[in-house]
PDB file of C-alpha atoms in Angstrom:
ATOM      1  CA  UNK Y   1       0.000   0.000   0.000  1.00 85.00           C
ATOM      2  CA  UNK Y   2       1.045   3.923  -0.669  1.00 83.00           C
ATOM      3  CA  UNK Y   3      -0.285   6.697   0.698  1.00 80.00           C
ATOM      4  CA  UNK Y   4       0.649  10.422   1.518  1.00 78.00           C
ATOM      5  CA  UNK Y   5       0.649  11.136   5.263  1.00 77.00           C
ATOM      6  CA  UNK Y   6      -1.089  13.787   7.711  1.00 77.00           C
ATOM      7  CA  UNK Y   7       1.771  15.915   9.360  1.00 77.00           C
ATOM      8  CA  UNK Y   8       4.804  14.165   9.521  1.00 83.00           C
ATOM      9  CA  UNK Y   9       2.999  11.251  10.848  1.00 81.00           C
ATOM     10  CA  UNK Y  10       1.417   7.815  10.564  1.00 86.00           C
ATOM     11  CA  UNK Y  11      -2.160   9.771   9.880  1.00 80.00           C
ATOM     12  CA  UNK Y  12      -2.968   9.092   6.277  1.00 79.00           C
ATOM     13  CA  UNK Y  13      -4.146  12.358   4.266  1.00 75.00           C
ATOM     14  CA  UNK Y  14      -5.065  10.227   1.014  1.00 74.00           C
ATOM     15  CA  UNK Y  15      -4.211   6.660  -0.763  1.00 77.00           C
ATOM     16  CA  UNK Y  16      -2.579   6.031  -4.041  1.00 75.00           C
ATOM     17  CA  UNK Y  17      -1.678   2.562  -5.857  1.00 82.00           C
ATOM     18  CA  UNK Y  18       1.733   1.470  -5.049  1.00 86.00           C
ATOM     19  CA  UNK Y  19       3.093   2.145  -8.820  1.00 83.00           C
ATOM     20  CA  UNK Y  20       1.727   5.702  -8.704  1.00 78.00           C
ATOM     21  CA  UNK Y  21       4.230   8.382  -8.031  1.00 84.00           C
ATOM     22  CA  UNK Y  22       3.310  10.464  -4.999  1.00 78.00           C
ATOM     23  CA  UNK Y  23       4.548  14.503  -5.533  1.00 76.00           C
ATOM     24  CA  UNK Y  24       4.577  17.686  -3.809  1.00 75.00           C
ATOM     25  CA  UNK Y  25       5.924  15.927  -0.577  1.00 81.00           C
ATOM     26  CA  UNK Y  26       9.260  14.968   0.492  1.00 83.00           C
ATOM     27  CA  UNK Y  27       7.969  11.693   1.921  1.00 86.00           C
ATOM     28  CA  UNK Y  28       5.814   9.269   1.933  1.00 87.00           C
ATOM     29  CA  UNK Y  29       4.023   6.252   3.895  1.00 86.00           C
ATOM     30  CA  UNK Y  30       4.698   2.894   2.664  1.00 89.00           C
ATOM     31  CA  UNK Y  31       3.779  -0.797   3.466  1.00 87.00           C
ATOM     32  CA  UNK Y  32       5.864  -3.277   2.553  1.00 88.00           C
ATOM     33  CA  UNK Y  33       5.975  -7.171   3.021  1.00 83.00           C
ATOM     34  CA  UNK Y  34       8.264  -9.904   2.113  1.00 81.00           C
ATOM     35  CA  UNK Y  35       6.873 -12.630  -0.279  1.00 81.00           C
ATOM     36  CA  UNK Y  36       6.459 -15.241   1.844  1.00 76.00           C
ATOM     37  CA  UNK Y  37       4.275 -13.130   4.041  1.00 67.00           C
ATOM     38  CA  UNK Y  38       1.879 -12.867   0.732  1.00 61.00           C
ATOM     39  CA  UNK Y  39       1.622 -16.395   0.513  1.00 65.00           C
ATOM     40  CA  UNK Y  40       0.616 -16.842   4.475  1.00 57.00           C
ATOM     41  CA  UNK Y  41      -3.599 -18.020   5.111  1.00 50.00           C
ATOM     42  CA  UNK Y  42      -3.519 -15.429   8.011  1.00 53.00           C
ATOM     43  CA  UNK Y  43      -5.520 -12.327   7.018  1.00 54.00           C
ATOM     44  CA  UNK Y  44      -3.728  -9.355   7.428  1.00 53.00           C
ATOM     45  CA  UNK Y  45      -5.000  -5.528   7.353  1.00 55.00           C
ATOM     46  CA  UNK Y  46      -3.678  -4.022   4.161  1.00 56.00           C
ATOM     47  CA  UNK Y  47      -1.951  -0.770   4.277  1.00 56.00           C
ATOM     48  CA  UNK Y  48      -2.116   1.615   6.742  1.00 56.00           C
ATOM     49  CA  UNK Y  49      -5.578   2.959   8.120  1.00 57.00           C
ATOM     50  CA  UNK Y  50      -7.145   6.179   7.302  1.00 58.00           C
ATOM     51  CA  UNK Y  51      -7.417   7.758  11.186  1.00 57.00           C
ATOM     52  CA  UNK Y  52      -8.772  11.696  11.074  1.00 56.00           C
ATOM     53  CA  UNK Y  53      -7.188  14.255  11.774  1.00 53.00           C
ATOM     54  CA  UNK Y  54      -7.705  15.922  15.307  1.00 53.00           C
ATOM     55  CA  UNK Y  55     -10.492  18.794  14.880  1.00 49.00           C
ATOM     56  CA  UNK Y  56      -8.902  20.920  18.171  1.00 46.00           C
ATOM     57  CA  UNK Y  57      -4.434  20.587  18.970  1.00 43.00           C
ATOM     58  CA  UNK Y  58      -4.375  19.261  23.249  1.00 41.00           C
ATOM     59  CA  UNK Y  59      -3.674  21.905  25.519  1.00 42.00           C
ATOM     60  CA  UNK Y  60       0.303  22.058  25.800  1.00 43.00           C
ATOM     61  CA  UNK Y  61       1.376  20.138  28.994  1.00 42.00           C
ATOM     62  CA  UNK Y  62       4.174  22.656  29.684  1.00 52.00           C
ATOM     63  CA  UNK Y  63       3.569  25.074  32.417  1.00 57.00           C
ATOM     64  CA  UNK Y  64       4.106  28.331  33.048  1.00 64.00           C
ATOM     65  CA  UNK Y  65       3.626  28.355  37.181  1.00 63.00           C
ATOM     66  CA  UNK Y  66       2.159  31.843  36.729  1.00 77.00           C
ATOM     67  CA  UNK Y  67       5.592  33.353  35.581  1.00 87.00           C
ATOM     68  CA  UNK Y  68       4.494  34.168  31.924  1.00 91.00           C
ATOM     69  CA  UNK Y  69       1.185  34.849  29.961  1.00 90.00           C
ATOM     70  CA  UNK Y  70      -0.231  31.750  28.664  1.00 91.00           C
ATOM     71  CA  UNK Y  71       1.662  30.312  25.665  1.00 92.00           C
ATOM     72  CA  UNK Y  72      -1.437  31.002  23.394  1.00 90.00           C
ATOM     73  CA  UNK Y  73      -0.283  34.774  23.897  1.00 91.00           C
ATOM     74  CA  UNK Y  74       2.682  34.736  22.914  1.00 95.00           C
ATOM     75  CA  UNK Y  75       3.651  35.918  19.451  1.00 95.00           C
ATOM     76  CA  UNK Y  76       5.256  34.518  16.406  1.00 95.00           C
ATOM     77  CA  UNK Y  77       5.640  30.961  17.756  1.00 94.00           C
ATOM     78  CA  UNK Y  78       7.411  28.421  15.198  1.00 94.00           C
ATOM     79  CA  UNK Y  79       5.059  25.728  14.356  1.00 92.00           C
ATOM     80  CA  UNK Y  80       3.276  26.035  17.784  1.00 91.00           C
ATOM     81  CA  UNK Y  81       6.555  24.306  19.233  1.00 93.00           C
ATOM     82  CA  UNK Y  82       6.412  25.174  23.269  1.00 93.00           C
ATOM     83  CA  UNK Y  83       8.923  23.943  25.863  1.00 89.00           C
ATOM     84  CA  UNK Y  84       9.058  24.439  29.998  1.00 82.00           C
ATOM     85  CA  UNK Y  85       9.653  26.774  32.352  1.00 82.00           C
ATOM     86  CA  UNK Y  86       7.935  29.786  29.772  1.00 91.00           C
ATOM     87  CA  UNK Y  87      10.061  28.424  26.636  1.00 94.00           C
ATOM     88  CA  UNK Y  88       9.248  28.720  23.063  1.00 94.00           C
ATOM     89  CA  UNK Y  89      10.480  28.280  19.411  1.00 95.00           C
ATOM     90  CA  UNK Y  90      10.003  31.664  17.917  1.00 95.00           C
ATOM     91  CA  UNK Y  91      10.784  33.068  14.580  1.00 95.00           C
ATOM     92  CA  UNK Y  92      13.948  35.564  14.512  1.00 94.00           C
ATOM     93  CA  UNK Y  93      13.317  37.455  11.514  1.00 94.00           C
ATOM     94  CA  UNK Y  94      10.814  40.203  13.293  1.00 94.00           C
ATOM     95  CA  UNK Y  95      13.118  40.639  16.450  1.00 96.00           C
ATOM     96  CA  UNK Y  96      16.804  40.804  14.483  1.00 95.00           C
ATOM     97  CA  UNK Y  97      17.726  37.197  16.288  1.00 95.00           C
ATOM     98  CA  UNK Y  98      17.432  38.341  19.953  1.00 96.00           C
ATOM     99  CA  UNK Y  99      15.441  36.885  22.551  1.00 97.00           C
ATOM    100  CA  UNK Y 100      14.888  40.170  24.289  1.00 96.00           C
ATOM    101  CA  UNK Y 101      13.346  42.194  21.576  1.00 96.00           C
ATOM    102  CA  UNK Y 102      10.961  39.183  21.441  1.00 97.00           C
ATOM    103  CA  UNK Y 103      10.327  39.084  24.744  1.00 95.00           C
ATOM    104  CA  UNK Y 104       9.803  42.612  25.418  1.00 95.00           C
ATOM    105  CA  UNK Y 105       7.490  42.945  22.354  1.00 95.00           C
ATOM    106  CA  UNK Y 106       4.702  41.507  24.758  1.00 95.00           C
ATOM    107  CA  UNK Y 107       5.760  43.071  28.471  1.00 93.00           C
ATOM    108  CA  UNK Y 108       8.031  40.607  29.517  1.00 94.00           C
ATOM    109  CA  UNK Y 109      11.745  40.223  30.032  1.00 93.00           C
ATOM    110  CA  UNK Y 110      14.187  37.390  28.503  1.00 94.00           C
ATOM    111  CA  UNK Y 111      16.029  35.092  30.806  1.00 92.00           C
ATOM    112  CA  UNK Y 112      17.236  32.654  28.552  1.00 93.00           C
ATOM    113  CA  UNK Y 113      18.304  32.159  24.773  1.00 95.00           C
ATOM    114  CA  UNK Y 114      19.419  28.914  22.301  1.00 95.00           C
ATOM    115  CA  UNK Y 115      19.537  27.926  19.484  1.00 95.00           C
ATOM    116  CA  UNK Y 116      17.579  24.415  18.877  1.00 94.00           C
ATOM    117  CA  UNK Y 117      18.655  21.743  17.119  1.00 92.00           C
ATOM    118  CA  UNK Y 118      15.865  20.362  15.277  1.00 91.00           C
ATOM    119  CA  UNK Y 119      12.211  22.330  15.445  1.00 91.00           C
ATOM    120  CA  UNK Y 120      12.245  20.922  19.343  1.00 92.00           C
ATOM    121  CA  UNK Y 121      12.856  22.125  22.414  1.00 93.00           C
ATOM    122  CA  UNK Y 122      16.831  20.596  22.128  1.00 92.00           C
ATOM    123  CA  UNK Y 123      19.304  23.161  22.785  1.00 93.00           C
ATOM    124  CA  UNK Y 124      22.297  23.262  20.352  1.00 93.00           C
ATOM    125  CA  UNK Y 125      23.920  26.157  22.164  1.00 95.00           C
ATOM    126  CA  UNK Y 126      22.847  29.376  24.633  1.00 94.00           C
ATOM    127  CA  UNK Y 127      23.976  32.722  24.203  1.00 95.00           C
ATOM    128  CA  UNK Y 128      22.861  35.943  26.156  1.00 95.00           C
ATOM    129  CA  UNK Y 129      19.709  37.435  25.539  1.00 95.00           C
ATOM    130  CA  UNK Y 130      21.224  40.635  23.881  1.00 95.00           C
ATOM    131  CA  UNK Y 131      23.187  38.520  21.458  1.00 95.00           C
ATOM    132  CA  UNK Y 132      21.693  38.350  17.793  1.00 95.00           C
ATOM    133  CA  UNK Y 133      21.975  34.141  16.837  1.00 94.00           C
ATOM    134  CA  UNK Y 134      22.320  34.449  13.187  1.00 92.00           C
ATOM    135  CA  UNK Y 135      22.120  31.616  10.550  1.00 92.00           C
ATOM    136  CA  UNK Y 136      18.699  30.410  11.291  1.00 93.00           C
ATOM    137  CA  UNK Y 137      14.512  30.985  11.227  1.00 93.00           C
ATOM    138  CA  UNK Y 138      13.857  30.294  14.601  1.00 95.00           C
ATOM    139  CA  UNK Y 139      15.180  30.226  18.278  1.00 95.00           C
ATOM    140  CA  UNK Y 140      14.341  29.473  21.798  1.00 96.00           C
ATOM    141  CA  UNK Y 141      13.508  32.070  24.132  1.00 95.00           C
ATOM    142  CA  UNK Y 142      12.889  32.161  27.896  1.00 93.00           C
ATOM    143  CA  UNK Y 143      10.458  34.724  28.933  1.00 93.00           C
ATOM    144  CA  UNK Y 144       8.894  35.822  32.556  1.00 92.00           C
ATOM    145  CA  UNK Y 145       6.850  38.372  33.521  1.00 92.00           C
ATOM    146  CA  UNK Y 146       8.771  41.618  35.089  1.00 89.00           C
ATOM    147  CA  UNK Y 147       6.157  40.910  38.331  1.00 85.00           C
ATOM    148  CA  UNK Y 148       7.264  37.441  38.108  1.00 79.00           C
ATOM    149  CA  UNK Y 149      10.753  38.325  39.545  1.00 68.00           C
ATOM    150  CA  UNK Y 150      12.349  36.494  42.798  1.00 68.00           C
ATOM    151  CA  UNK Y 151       9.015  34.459  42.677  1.00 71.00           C
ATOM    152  CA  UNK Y 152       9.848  32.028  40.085  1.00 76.00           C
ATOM    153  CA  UNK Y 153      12.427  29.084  39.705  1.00 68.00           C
ATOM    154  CA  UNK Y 154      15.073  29.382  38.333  1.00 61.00           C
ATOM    155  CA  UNK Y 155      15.133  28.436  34.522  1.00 57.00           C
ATOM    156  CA  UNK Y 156      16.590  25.224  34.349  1.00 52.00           C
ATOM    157  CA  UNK Y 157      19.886  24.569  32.359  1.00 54.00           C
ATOM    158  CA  UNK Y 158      19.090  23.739  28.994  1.00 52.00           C
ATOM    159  CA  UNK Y 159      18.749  19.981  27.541  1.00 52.00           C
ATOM    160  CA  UNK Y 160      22.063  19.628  24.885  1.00 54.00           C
ATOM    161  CA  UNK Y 161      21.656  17.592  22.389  1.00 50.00           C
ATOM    162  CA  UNK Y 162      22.494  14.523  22.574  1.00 57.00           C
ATOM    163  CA  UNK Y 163      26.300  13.513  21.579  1.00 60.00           C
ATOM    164  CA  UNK Y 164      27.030  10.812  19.252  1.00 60.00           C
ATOM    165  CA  UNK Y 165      28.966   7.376  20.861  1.00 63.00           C
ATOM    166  CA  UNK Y 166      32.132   7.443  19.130  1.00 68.00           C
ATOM    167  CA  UNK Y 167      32.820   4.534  16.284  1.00 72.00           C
ATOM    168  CA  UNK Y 168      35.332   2.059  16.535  1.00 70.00           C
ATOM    169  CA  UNK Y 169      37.112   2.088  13.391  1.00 70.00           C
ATOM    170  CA  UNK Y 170      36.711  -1.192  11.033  1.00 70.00           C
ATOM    171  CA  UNK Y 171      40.423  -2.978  11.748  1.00 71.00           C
ATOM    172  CA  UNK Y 172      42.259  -2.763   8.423  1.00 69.00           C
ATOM    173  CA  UNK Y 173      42.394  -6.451   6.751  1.00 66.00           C
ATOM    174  CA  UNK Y 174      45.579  -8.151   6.944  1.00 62.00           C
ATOM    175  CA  UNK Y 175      47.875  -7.444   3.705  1.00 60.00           C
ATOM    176  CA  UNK Y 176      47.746 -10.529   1.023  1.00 56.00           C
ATOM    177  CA  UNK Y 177      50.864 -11.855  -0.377  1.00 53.00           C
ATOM    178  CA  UNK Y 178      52.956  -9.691  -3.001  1.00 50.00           C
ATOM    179  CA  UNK Y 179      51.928 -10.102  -6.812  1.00 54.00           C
ATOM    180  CA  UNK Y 180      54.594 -12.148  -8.473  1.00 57.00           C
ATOM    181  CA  UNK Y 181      55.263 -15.301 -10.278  1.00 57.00           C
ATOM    182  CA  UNK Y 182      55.063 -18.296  -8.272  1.00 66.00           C
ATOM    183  CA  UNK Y 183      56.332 -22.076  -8.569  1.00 74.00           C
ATOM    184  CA  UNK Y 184      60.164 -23.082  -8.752  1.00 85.00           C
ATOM    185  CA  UNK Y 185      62.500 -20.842 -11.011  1.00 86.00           C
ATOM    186  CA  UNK Y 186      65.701 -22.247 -12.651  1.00 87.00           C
ATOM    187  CA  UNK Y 187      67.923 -21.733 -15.313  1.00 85.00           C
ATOM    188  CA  UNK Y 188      68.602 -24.003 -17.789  1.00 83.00           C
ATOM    189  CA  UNK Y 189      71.120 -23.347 -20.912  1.00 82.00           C
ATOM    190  CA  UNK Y 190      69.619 -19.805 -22.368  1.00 79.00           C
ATOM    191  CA  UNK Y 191      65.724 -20.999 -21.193  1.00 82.00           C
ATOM    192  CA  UNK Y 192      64.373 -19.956 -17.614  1.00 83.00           C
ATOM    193  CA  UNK Y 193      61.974 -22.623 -16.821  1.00 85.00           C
ATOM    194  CA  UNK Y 194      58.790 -22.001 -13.801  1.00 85.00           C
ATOM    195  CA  UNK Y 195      58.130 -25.440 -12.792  1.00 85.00           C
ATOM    196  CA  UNK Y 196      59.783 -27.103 -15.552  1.00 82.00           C
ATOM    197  CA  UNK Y 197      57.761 -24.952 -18.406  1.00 86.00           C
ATOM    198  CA  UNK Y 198      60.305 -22.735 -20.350  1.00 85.00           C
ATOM    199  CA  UNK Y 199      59.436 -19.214 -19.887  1.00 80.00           C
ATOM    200  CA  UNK Y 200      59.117 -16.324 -22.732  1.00 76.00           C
ATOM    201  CA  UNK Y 201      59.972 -12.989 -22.055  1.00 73.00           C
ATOM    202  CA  UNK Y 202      59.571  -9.957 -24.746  1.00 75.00           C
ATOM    203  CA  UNK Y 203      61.525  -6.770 -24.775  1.00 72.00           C
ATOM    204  CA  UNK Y 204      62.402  -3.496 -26.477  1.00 67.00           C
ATOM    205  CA  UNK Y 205      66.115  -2.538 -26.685  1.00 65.00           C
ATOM    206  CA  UNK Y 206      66.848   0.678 -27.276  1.00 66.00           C
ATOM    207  CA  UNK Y 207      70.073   1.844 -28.539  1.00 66.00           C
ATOM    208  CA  UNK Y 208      69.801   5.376 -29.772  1.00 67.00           C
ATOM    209  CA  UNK Y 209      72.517   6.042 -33.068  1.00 71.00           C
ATOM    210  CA  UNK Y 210      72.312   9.306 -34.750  1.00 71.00           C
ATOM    211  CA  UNK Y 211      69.904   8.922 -38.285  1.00 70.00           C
ATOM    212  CA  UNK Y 212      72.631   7.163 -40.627  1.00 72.00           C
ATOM    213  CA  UNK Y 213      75.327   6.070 -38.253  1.00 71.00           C
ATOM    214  CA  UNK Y 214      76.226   2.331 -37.409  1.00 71.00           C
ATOM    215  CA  UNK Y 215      76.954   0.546 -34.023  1.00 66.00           C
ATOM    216  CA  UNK Y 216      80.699   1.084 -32.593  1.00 66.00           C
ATOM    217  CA  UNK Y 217      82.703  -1.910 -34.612  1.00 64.00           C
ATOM    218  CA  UNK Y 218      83.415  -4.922 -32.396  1.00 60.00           C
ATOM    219  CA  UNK Y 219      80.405  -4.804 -30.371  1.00 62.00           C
ATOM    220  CA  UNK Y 220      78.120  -7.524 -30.706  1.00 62.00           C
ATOM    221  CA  UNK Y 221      74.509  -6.571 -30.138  1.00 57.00           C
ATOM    222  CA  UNK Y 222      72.879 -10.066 -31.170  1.00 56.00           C
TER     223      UNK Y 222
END
């Protein structure tokens, strides 16, 4: 089965036969099977099932303990995208990249600003709040309320990402023997014989005689 999906998700926004190029989308949902599981008497659903889209987004389950208007006023939010402790992905183009232009465009002070690492609440690095972060559409800004202050907790230290477990590199394979002719060599006469089978070897000689000269006398080159 093929099929286009919701929002990044296993929600299914339409169906298409599986030799029918799907475009406008950079992905796609796809069910696959071996052939052998074809060939099995156990029913099995086909393809992915059509579930609806939710008609109203959950209320966010981060909080704001009262330190910061209610995420729903806060402006230019990425993609909805709200963290903890009064945290949000906002855009930087309307505030020049700094998280306390944004917050003060809606009363309230910045205590905190990242950069995130993927649309998420995953900080790739802080900097201060006056400090433009350049590079990118969106950041994460901490903002309280100026009455908030010395009531609140403190903003927690920001999640990094997490780092990579280094790879152990692939040992190198162990060198093969040398190229070369193999079997017993020996001379015999004017013949050099491998394993008793005479041996013939071509060459070029090159003996370089001005255009109409002749070869020093009493040198034999035969």
């Amino acid at each position: 089965a093929a099929a286009e999906e919701m929002n990044e998700n296993c929600e299914v926004m339409f169906h298409a036969p599986c030799d029918v190029e799907i475009v406008g989308t950079s992905d796609m949902l796809c069910t696959c099977r071996s052939p052998e599981a074809l060939q099995s008497t156990t029913p099995e659903p086909e393809g992915p099932v059509s579930t609806p889209a939710p008609t109203t987004a959950p209320a966010p389950l981060e909080t704001t303990l009262d330190c910061c208007e209610p995420y729903a006023m806060w402006p230019e939010v990425d993609g909805g995208v709200t963290c903890d402790a009064c945290t949000a992905l906002v855009l930087t183009a309307p505030y020049g990249g700094r998280c306390d232009k944004y917050c003060e465009s809606f009363g309230h002070v910045c205590v905190a600003a990242a950069e995130e690492v993927n649309e998420d609440c995953m900080v790739k690095y802080i900097v201060e709040c006056d400090v433009a972060i350049q590079g990118t559409s969106d950041m994460l800004c901490s903002c309280r309320l100026p009455s908030s202050a010395g009531t609140c907790p403190v903003a927690p230290d920001p999640t990094p990402a997490p780092t990579p477990a280094p790879q152990t590199p692939s040992p190198s394979p162990a060198p093969g023997p040398s190229p070369g002719i193999e079997g017993k060599i020996e001379v015999q006469g004017r013949q050099v014989l491998v394993d008793g089978v005479p041996v013939h070897l071509k060459g070029v000689a090159w003996n370089p005689i001005n255009k109409g000269g002749s070869h020093p006398s009493g040198l034999d080159f035969t």
